[in-house]
């Protein structure tokens, strides 16, 4: 971290230490909005990119060079560890992950396997090693949170209502907790592997947990999140905990003991940070739809976020991933605006 020319502003902000300027990166900063990425996708499927460390490293590096962001995120997908766990899936264009053998009954949980990432996902480790040599910014590793993964495993694919997931949760509660415990344990293990290989921070994506009430989060999810984060306590890297439509869950997310909480655009940064007692750093929260807005609107919305920041510990990001319709020049302008912003502290 002390190497000359290494930009550690992102890590400092995660630790609520002073940084030279507000650091910024974008969720899904490598993706279909880039012509170069679309070209790579003509030759390789998403999973093939992940299995070829040289291609995967190249795709990860693309936005770092193009946008001048302060962190790289490993190019991968939250579904990658499902294969070694005996859950067979494909990623279908414009749909997302589709599971061929979903969990529907209590006994289906028994066929889920523990796995050794250094064996089954060795290519991820190789990609991280390649990236470590190239990068002058920190690399973020990631996993899907147990609830979000369970929702794919049980629904069999993307869902709007999460009805199958909730039915399983309420009616097969014992099997639910068993499934969540396996996912929490295996994802902690996989995160540890990514950190051992060189990831400087990690993000846990709980993209779909906002579908739960406060009580259901407490009873069916919270114990597993706290277990997962406690398994990682000895690692000396920031842990980012991100959810979507999860403003109502913020007090409990704080108690999960991550270093950073990720916010979407439905909440204000200043109010949420106060609610979190300033005990964590925060990351967010520009609406990804703003990326298709006229230049003056983008500038205004970016400024509206920046002016809420009155202390160290903020990382600028979107409230969710970049959409394929986004404009690369707009992203670049946001990075410049954030970097040039005069800090109030
Ligand atoms: O640059 C980065 O942020 C790293 C890349 C990344 C991908 N998936 C690659 C990808 C990350 C961080 C993810 C995480 C992920 N995957 C999440 C959590 C974050 C979120 O967006 O909520 C979820 C829920 C998934 C599952 C998944 N995989 C979805 C919903 C989709 C999109 C379906 C579609 O086609 O729009 C995927 C496919 C996927 N994973 C793409 C990318 C770049 C897009 C499709 C492609 O390039 O083929």
GROMACS .gro file of C-alpha atoms and ligand atoms in nm:
model
  393
    1UNK     CA    1   0.000   0.000   0.000
    2UNK     CA    2   0.293   0.230   0.055
    3UNK     CA    3   0.446   0.159  -0.285
    4UNK     CA    4   0.525   0.478  -0.473
    5UNK     CA    5   0.258   0.584  -0.722
    6UNK     CA    6  -0.001   0.354  -0.565
    7UNK     CA    7  -0.333   0.537  -0.529
    8UNK     CA    8  -0.479   0.430  -0.192
    9UNK     CA    9  -0.744   0.703  -0.158
   10UNK     CA   10  -1.021   0.442  -0.185
   11UNK     CA   11  -0.880   0.234   0.103
   12UNK     CA   12  -0.827   0.542   0.318
   13UNK     CA   13  -1.189   0.651   0.264
   14UNK     CA   14  -1.311   0.299   0.351
   15UNK     CA   15  -1.126   0.333   0.681
   16UNK     CA   16  -1.274   0.684   0.736
   17UNK     CA   17  -0.927   0.836   0.710
   18UNK     CA   18  -0.855   1.157   0.521
   19UNK     CA   19  -0.798   1.114   0.149
   20UNK     CA   20  -0.655   1.358  -0.107
   21UNK     CA   21  -0.998   1.382  -0.274
   22UNK     CA   22  -1.323   1.183  -0.273
   23UNK     CA   23  -1.247   0.846  -0.435
   24UNK     CA   24  -1.481   0.700  -0.695
   25UNK     CA   25  -1.547   0.372  -0.876
   26UNK     CA   26  -1.859   0.234  -1.044
   27UNK     CA   27  -2.043  -0.089  -0.987
   28UNK     CA   28  -2.032  -0.284  -1.314
   29UNK     CA   29  -1.766  -0.052  -1.453
   30UNK     CA   30  -1.669  -0.327  -1.699
   31UNK     CA   31  -1.965  -0.411  -1.917
   32UNK     CA   32  -2.177  -0.370  -2.223
   33UNK     CA   33  -2.168   0.011  -2.231
   34UNK     CA   34  -1.805  -0.029  -2.353
   35UNK     CA   35  -1.736  -0.104  -2.720
   36UNK     CA   36  -1.419  -0.292  -2.618
   37UNK     CA   37  -1.617  -0.514  -2.380
   38UNK     CA   38  -1.879  -0.588  -2.648
   39UNK     CA   39  -1.594  -0.691  -2.879
   40UNK     CA   40  -1.454  -0.933  -2.620
   41UNK     CA   41  -1.809  -1.072  -2.571
   42UNK     CA   42  -1.829  -1.157  -2.943
   43UNK     CA   43  -1.555  -1.415  -2.881
   44UNK     CA   44  -1.624  -1.527  -2.525
   45UNK     CA   45  -1.932  -1.577  -2.308
   46UNK     CA   46  -1.933  -1.407  -1.971
   47UNK     CA   47  -1.828  -1.727  -1.795
   48UNK     CA   48  -1.557  -1.794  -2.054
   49UNK     CA   49  -1.409  -1.449  -1.984
   50UNK     CA   50  -1.393  -1.541  -1.615
   51UNK     CA   51  -1.220  -1.874  -1.692
   52UNK     CA   52  -0.946  -1.709  -1.900
   53UNK     CA   53  -0.729  -1.510  -1.655
   54UNK     CA   54  -0.557  -1.303  -1.926
   55UNK     CA   55  -0.888  -1.199  -2.088
   56UNK     CA   56  -1.051  -1.148  -1.748
   57UNK     CA   57  -0.765  -0.927  -1.629
   58UNK     CA   58  -0.783  -0.724  -1.950
   59UNK     CA   59  -1.158  -0.666  -1.907
   60UNK     CA   60  -1.107  -0.567  -1.541
   61UNK     CA   61  -0.839  -0.315  -1.639
   62UNK     CA   62  -1.036  -0.150  -1.924
   63UNK     CA   63  -1.245   0.092  -1.713
   64UNK     CA   64  -0.953   0.172  -1.481
   65UNK     CA   65  -0.756   0.311  -1.773
   66UNK     CA   66  -1.055   0.470  -1.950
   67UNK     CA   67  -1.225   0.637  -1.655
   68UNK     CA   68  -0.941   0.704  -1.407
   69UNK     CA   69  -1.139   0.545  -1.122
   70UNK     CA   70  -0.976   0.486  -0.782
   71UNK     CA   71  -1.049   0.112  -0.757
   72UNK     CA   72  -1.076  -0.187  -0.986
   73UNK     CA   73  -1.341  -0.454  -0.932
   74UNK     CA   74  -1.255  -0.808  -1.031
   75UNK     CA   75  -1.451  -0.906  -1.341
   76UNK     CA   76  -1.660  -1.203  -1.228
   77UNK     CA   77  -2.018  -1.282  -1.132
   78UNK     CA   78  -2.187  -1.368  -0.802
   79UNK     CA   79  -2.300  -1.698  -0.957
   80UNK     CA   80  -1.946  -1.829  -1.020
   81UNK     CA   81  -1.917  -2.026  -0.691
   82UNK     CA   82  -2.253  -2.198  -0.749
   83UNK     CA   83  -2.103  -2.446  -0.998
   84UNK     CA   84  -1.855  -2.595  -0.748
   85UNK     CA   85  -2.144  -2.614  -0.498
   86UNK     CA   86  -2.331  -2.849  -0.733
   87UNK     CA   87  -2.578  -2.587  -0.858
   88UNK     CA   88  -2.578  -2.585  -1.237
   89UNK     CA   89  -2.653  -2.261  -1.415
   90UNK     CA   90  -2.610  -2.047  -1.724
   91UNK     CA   91  -2.604  -1.672  -1.760
   92UNK     CA   92  -2.865  -1.591  -2.024
   93UNK     CA   93  -2.827  -1.271  -2.226
   94UNK     CA   94  -3.057  -0.991  -2.101
   95UNK     CA   95  -3.208  -1.224  -1.841
   96UNK     CA   96  -2.935  -1.307  -1.591
   97UNK     CA   97  -2.851  -1.630  -1.410
   98UNK     CA   98  -3.077  -1.931  -1.480
   99UNK     CA   99  -3.044  -2.234  -1.248
  100UNK     CA  100  -3.108  -2.581  -1.395
  101UNK     CA  101  -3.150  -2.767  -1.064
  102UNK     CA  102  -3.314  -2.520  -0.822
  103UNK     CA  103  -3.368  -2.598  -0.454
  104UNK     CA  104  -3.740  -2.656  -0.402
  105UNK     CA  105  -3.764  -2.902  -0.112
  106UNK     CA  106  -3.582  -2.932   0.220
  107UNK     CA  107  -3.387  -3.238   0.101
  108UNK     CA  108  -3.245  -3.042  -0.197
  109UNK     CA  109  -3.029  -2.849   0.049
  110UNK     CA  110  -2.844  -3.170   0.138
  111UNK     CA  111  -2.694  -3.195  -0.210
  112UNK     CA  112  -2.522  -2.855  -0.184
  113UNK     CA  113  -2.146  -2.904  -0.159
  114UNK     CA  114  -1.871  -2.727   0.028
  115UNK     CA  115  -1.583  -2.637  -0.205
  116UNK     CA  116  -1.219  -2.540  -0.205
  117UNK     CA  117  -1.174  -2.220  -0.413
  118UNK     CA  118  -0.803  -2.293  -0.468
  119UNK     CA  119  -0.915  -2.608  -0.654
  120UNK     CA  120  -1.247  -2.523  -0.823
  121UNK     CA  121  -1.198  -2.150  -0.878
  122UNK     CA  122  -0.823  -2.143  -0.922
  123UNK     CA  123  -0.863  -1.926  -1.233
  124UNK     CA  124  -1.004  -1.647  -1.014
  125UNK     CA  125  -0.687  -1.658  -0.804
  126UNK     CA  126  -0.471  -1.650  -1.117
  127UNK     CA  127  -0.662  -1.346  -1.249
  128UNK     CA  128  -0.612  -1.164  -0.918
  129UNK     CA  129  -0.237  -1.240  -0.928
  130UNK     CA  130  -0.214  -1.099  -1.282
  131UNK     CA  131  -0.406  -0.787  -1.180
  132UNK     CA  132  -0.194  -0.728  -0.871
  133UNK     CA  133   0.109  -0.686  -1.095
  134UNK     CA  134  -0.061  -0.430  -1.321
  135UNK     CA  135  -0.278  -0.220  -1.093
  136UNK     CA  136  -0.190   0.113  -0.932
  137UNK     CA  137  -0.527   0.119  -0.753
  138UNK     CA  138  -0.678  -0.132  -0.506
  139UNK     CA  139  -0.859  -0.438  -0.641
  140UNK     CA  140  -1.205  -0.517  -0.499
  141UNK     CA  141  -1.304  -0.883  -0.476
  142UNK     CA  142  -1.668  -0.977  -0.421
  143UNK     CA  143  -1.937  -1.233  -0.351
  144UNK     CA  144  -2.316  -1.241  -0.353
  145UNK     CA  145  -2.471  -1.231  -0.006
  146UNK     CA  146  -2.648  -1.546   0.116
  147UNK     CA  147  -3.002  -1.405   0.063
  148UNK     CA  148  -2.936  -1.287  -0.293
  149UNK     CA  149  -2.771  -1.618  -0.384
  150UNK     CA  150  -3.049  -1.817  -0.213
  151UNK     CA  151  -3.306  -1.623  -0.415
  152UNK     CA  152  -3.144  -1.739  -0.743
  153UNK     CA  153  -3.097  -2.095  -0.612
  154UNK     CA  154  -3.462  -2.126  -0.506
  155UNK     CA  155  -3.639  -1.920  -0.776
  156UNK     CA  156  -3.426  -2.076  -1.051
  157UNK     CA  157  -3.366  -1.733  -1.201
  158UNK     CA  158  -3.444  -1.365  -1.160
  159UNK     CA  159  -3.772  -1.282  -0.985
  160UNK     CA  160  -3.986  -0.980  -0.905
  161UNK     CA  161  -4.182  -1.112  -0.607
  162UNK     CA  162  -3.938  -1.367  -0.454
  163UNK     CA  163  -4.245  -1.575  -0.377
  164UNK     CA  164  -4.072  -1.914  -0.403
  165UNK     CA  165  -3.787  -1.788  -0.186
  166UNK     CA  166  -4.024  -1.654   0.080
  167UNK     CA  167  -4.241  -1.968   0.068
  168UNK     CA  168  -3.931  -2.180   0.133
  169UNK     CA  169  -3.814  -1.943   0.407
  170UNK     CA  170  -4.150  -1.955   0.592
  171UNK     CA  171  -4.244  -2.319   0.534
  172UNK     CA  172  -3.904  -2.493   0.537
  173UNK     CA  173  -3.740  -2.273   0.798
  174UNK     CA  174  -3.492  -2.532   0.920
  175UNK     CA  175  -3.372  -2.608   0.567
  176UNK     CA  176  -3.363  -2.233   0.495
  177UNK     CA  177  -3.123  -2.170   0.783
  178UNK     CA  178  -2.912  -2.466   0.674
  179UNK     CA  179  -2.890  -2.326   0.321
  180UNK     CA  180  -2.807  -1.976   0.445
  181UNK     CA  181  -2.543  -2.113   0.680
  182UNK     CA  182  -2.373  -2.307   0.398
  183UNK     CA  183  -2.377  -1.996   0.177
  184UNK     CA  184  -2.241  -1.770   0.455
  185UNK     CA  185  -1.960  -2.015   0.533
  186UNK     CA  186  -1.865  -2.088   0.173
  187UNK     CA  187  -1.875  -1.722   0.066
  188UNK     CA  188  -1.657  -1.620   0.363
  189UNK     CA  189  -1.413  -1.889   0.258
  190UNK     CA  190  -1.417  -1.773  -0.105
  191UNK     CA  191  -1.366  -1.410   0.002
  192UNK     CA  192  -1.069  -1.516   0.213
  193UNK     CA  193  -0.922  -1.686  -0.094
  194UNK     CA  194  -0.963  -1.365  -0.298
  195UNK     CA  195  -0.794  -1.160  -0.025
  196UNK     CA  196  -0.510  -1.412   0.010
  197UNK     CA  197  -0.450  -1.382  -0.364
  198UNK     CA  198  -0.437  -1.001  -0.345
  199UNK     CA  199  -0.783  -0.839  -0.326
  200UNK     CA  200  -0.739  -0.520  -0.118
  201UNK     CA  201  -1.108  -0.482  -0.029
  202UNK     CA  202  -1.419  -0.691  -0.069
  203UNK     CA  203  -1.782  -0.614  -0.146
  204UNK     CA  204  -2.079  -0.828  -0.050
  205UNK     CA  205  -2.368  -0.772  -0.293
  206UNK     CA  206  -2.710  -0.822  -0.133
  207UNK     CA  207  -2.893  -0.687  -0.436
  208UNK     CA  208  -3.234  -0.837  -0.366
  209UNK     CA  209  -3.255  -0.828   0.015
  210UNK     CA  210  -3.463  -0.509   0.004
  211UNK     CA  211  -3.764  -0.731  -0.071
  212UNK     CA  212  -3.772  -0.835   0.296
  213UNK     CA  213  -3.941  -0.664   0.591
  214UNK     CA  214  -3.734  -0.551   0.888
  215UNK     CA  215  -3.859  -0.846   1.095
  216UNK     CA  216  -3.785  -1.103   0.826
  217UNK     CA  217  -3.436  -0.964   0.773
  218UNK     CA  218  -3.376  -0.993   1.147
  219UNK     CA  219  -3.508  -1.350   1.173
  220UNK     CA  220  -3.400  -1.508   0.845
  221UNK     CA  221  -3.093  -1.316   0.723
  222UNK     CA  222  -2.919  -1.115   0.993
  223UNK     CA  223  -2.767  -1.411   1.185
  224UNK     CA  224  -2.605  -1.537   0.865
  225UNK     CA  225  -2.467  -1.198   0.764
  226UNK     CA  226  -2.314  -1.146   1.108
  227UNK     CA  227  -2.163  -1.494   1.090
  228UNK     CA  228  -2.016  -1.428   0.746
  229UNK     CA  229  -1.860  -1.096   0.848
  230UNK     CA  230  -1.733  -1.238   1.180
  231UNK     CA  231  -1.556  -1.517   0.987
  232UNK     CA  232  -1.363  -1.241   0.803
  233UNK     CA  233  -1.281  -1.029   1.107
  234UNK     CA  234  -0.911  -1.117   1.111
  235UNK     CA  235  -0.859  -1.001   0.750
  236UNK     CA  236  -0.701  -0.658   0.730
  237UNK     CA  237  -0.915  -0.535   0.438
  238UNK     CA  238  -1.227  -0.314   0.423
  239UNK     CA  239  -1.556  -0.505   0.391
  240UNK     CA  240  -1.830  -0.329   0.191
  241UNK     CA  241  -2.191  -0.431   0.251
  242UNK     CA  242  -2.421  -0.326  -0.033
  243UNK     CA  243  -2.797  -0.355  -0.069
  244UNK     CA  244  -3.064  -0.213  -0.301
  245UNK     CA  245  -3.397  -0.069  -0.174
  246UNK     CA  246  -3.262  -0.151   0.171
  247UNK     CA  247  -3.292   0.189   0.345
  248UNK     CA  248  -3.526   0.033   0.603
  249UNK     CA  249  -3.256  -0.223   0.688
  250UNK     CA  250  -2.971   0.023   0.748
  251UNK     CA  251  -2.961   0.001   1.132
  252UNK     CA  252  -2.931  -0.378   1.107
  253UNK     CA  253  -2.680  -0.360   0.823
  254UNK     CA  254  -2.461  -0.148   1.051
  255UNK     CA  255  -2.479  -0.420   1.315
  256UNK     CA  256  -2.351  -0.676   1.062
  257UNK     CA  257  -2.016  -0.504   1.121
  258UNK     CA  258  -1.892  -0.423   0.774
  259UNK     CA  259  -1.645  -0.136   0.724
  260UNK     CA  260  -1.850   0.038   0.455
  261UNK     CA  261  -2.225   0.038   0.380
  262UNK     CA  262  -2.337   0.085   0.018
  263UNK     CA  263  -2.650   0.296  -0.041
  264UNK     CA  264  -2.885   0.325  -0.336
  265UNK     CA  265  -3.040   0.651  -0.463
  266UNK     CA  266  -3.370   0.613  -0.276
  267UNK     CA  267  -3.203   0.741   0.043
  268UNK     CA  268  -3.001   1.053   0.117
  269UNK     CA  269  -2.633   1.008   0.205
  270UNK     CA  270  -2.634   1.257   0.495
  271UNK     CA  271  -2.947   1.114   0.662
  272UNK     CA  272  -2.835   0.755   0.617
  273UNK     CA  273  -2.487   0.822   0.748
  274UNK     CA  274  -2.638   0.979   1.061
  275UNK     CA  275  -2.867   0.675   1.100
  276UNK     CA  276  -2.555   0.459   1.080
  277UNK     CA  277  -2.407   0.665   1.367
  278UNK     CA  278  -2.107   0.747   1.148
  279UNK     CA  279  -1.967   0.411   1.263
  280UNK     CA  280  -1.906   0.298   0.904
  281UNK     CA  281  -1.792   0.460   0.582
  282UNK     CA  282  -2.060   0.499   0.314
  283UNK     CA  283  -2.059   0.444  -0.060
  284UNK     CA  284  -2.307   0.554  -0.325
  285UNK     CA  285  -2.548   0.662  -0.456
  286UNK     CA  286  -2.613   0.823  -0.795
  287UNK     CA  287  -2.912   0.675  -0.978
  288UNK     CA  288  -2.765   0.480  -1.276
  289UNK     CA  289  -3.046   0.626  -1.489
  290UNK     CA  290  -2.878   0.968  -1.452
  291UNK     CA  291  -2.604   0.837  -1.682
  292UNK     CA  292  -2.836   0.888  -1.978
  293UNK     CA  293  -2.941   1.239  -1.870
  294UNK     CA  294  -2.821   1.567  -2.033
  295UNK     CA  295  -2.481   1.694  -1.915
  296UNK     CA  296  -2.617   1.973  -1.689
  297UNK     CA  297  -2.845   1.730  -1.504
  298UNK     CA  298  -2.559   1.484  -1.450
  299UNK     CA  299  -2.347   1.768  -1.311
  300UNK     CA  300  -2.625   1.885  -1.079
  301UNK     CA  301  -2.709   1.536  -0.947
  302UNK     CA  302  -2.340   1.462  -0.884
  303UNK     CA  303  -2.305   1.791  -0.698
  304UNK     CA  304  -2.617   1.720  -0.490
  305UNK     CA  305  -2.442   1.410  -0.357
  306UNK     CA  306  -2.103   1.575  -0.302
  307UNK     CA  307  -2.244   1.863  -0.098
  308UNK     CA  308  -2.382   1.618   0.160
  309UNK     CA  309  -2.030   1.503   0.252
  310UNK     CA  310  -1.895   1.674   0.565
  311UNK     CA  311  -1.633   1.423   0.689
  312UNK     CA  312  -1.384   1.160   0.570
  313UNK     CA  313  -1.526   0.816   0.486
  314UNK     CA  314  -1.723   0.862   0.165
  315UNK     CA  315  -1.673   0.674  -0.162
  316UNK     CA  316  -1.863   0.800  -0.466
  317UNK     CA  317  -2.041   0.530  -0.666
  318UNK     CA  318  -2.374   0.466  -0.832
  319UNK     CA  319  -2.668   0.330  -0.635
  320UNK     CA  320  -2.658   0.015  -0.853
  321UNK     CA  321  -2.469  -0.110  -1.159
  322UNK     CA  322  -2.403   0.080  -1.484
  323UNK     CA  323  -2.661  -0.004  -1.751
  324UNK     CA  324  -2.562  -0.092  -2.110
  325UNK     CA  325  -2.718   0.238  -2.231
  326UNK     CA  326  -2.475   0.449  -2.026
  327UNK     CA  327  -2.237   0.689  -2.196
  328UNK     CA  328  -1.863   0.648  -2.126
  329UNK     CA  329  -1.794   1.023  -2.163
  330UNK     CA  330  -2.055   1.098  -1.897
  331UNK     CA  331  -1.881   0.857  -1.660
  332UNK     CA  332  -1.547   1.023  -1.727
  333UNK     CA  333  -1.695   1.368  -1.656
  334UNK     CA  334  -1.839   1.244  -1.324
  335UNK     CA  335  -1.497   1.109  -1.221
  336UNK     CA  336  -1.336   1.448  -1.297
  337UNK     CA  337  -1.607   1.639  -1.112
  338UNK     CA  338  -1.572   1.419  -0.802
  339UNK     CA  339  -1.191   1.439  -0.807
  340UNK     CA  340  -1.199   1.818  -0.844
  341UNK     CA  341  -1.455   1.874  -0.568
  342UNK     CA  342  -1.319   2.097  -0.288
  343UNK     CA  343  -1.345   1.899   0.038
  344UNK     CA  344  -1.516   2.076   0.330
  345UNK     CA  345  -1.302   1.901   0.595
  346LIG     O1  346  -1.750  -0.440  -1.323
  346LIG     C1  347  -1.808  -0.504  -1.229
  346LIG     O2  348  -1.883  -0.449  -1.148
  346LIG     C2  349  -1.774  -0.651  -1.211
  346LIG     C3  350  -1.861  -0.735  -1.280
  346LIG     C4  351  -1.986  -0.796  -1.220
  346LIG     C5  352  -2.068  -0.881  -1.296
  346LIG     N1  353  -2.164  -0.931  -1.215
  346LIG     C6  354  -2.046  -0.915  -1.438
  346LIG     C7  355  -2.168  -0.929  -1.520
  346LIG     C8  356  -2.039  -0.790  -1.090
  346LIG     C9  357  -1.993  -0.710  -0.969
  346LIG    C10  358  -2.153  -0.876  -1.089
  346LIG    C11  359  -2.234  -0.904  -0.969
  346LIG    C12  360  -2.371  -0.954  -0.986
  346LIG     N2  361  -2.416  -1.050  -1.074
  346LIG    C13  362  -2.481  -0.916  -0.904
  346LIG    C14  363  -2.472  -0.819  -0.790
  346LIG    C15  364  -2.469  -0.679  -0.839
  346LIG    C16  365  -2.598  -0.630  -0.897
  346LIG     O3  366  -2.594  -0.587  -1.014
  346LIG     O4  367  -2.699  -0.631  -0.827
  346LIG    C17  368  -2.594  -0.987  -0.949
  346LIG    C18  369  -2.734  -0.978  -0.892
  346LIG    C19  370  -2.552  -1.072  -1.055
  346LIG    C20  371  -2.633  -1.168  -1.133
  346LIG    C21  372  -2.637  -1.125  -1.275
  346LIG     N3  373  -2.539  -1.156  -1.369
  346LIG    C22  374  -2.729  -1.037  -1.339
  346LIG    C23  375  -2.850  -0.978  -1.273
  346LIG    C24  376  -2.683  -1.016  -1.471
  346LIG    C25  377  -2.740  -0.920  -1.576
  346LIG    C26  378  -2.826  -0.980  -1.679
  346LIG    C27  379  -2.824  -0.894  -1.803
  346LIG     O5  380  -2.788  -0.946  -1.907
  346LIG     O6  381  -2.854  -0.774  -1.793
  346LIG    C28  382  -2.566  -1.092  -1.488
  346LIG    C29  383  -2.481  -1.096  -1.608
  346LIG    C30  384  -2.362  -1.008  -1.598
  346LIG     N4  385  -2.269  -1.020  -1.500
  346LIG    C31  386  -2.322  -0.905  -1.687
  346LIG    C32  387  -2.198  -0.856  -1.641
  346LIG    C33  388  -2.111  -0.752  -1.704
  346LIG    C34  389  -2.397  -0.854  -1.812
  346LIG    C35  390  -2.413  -0.952  -1.920
  346LIG    C36  391  -2.297  -0.984  -2.011
  346LIG     O7  392  -2.197  -0.911  -2.026
  346LIG     O8  393  -2.308  -1.090  -2.073
   0.00000   0.00000   0.00000
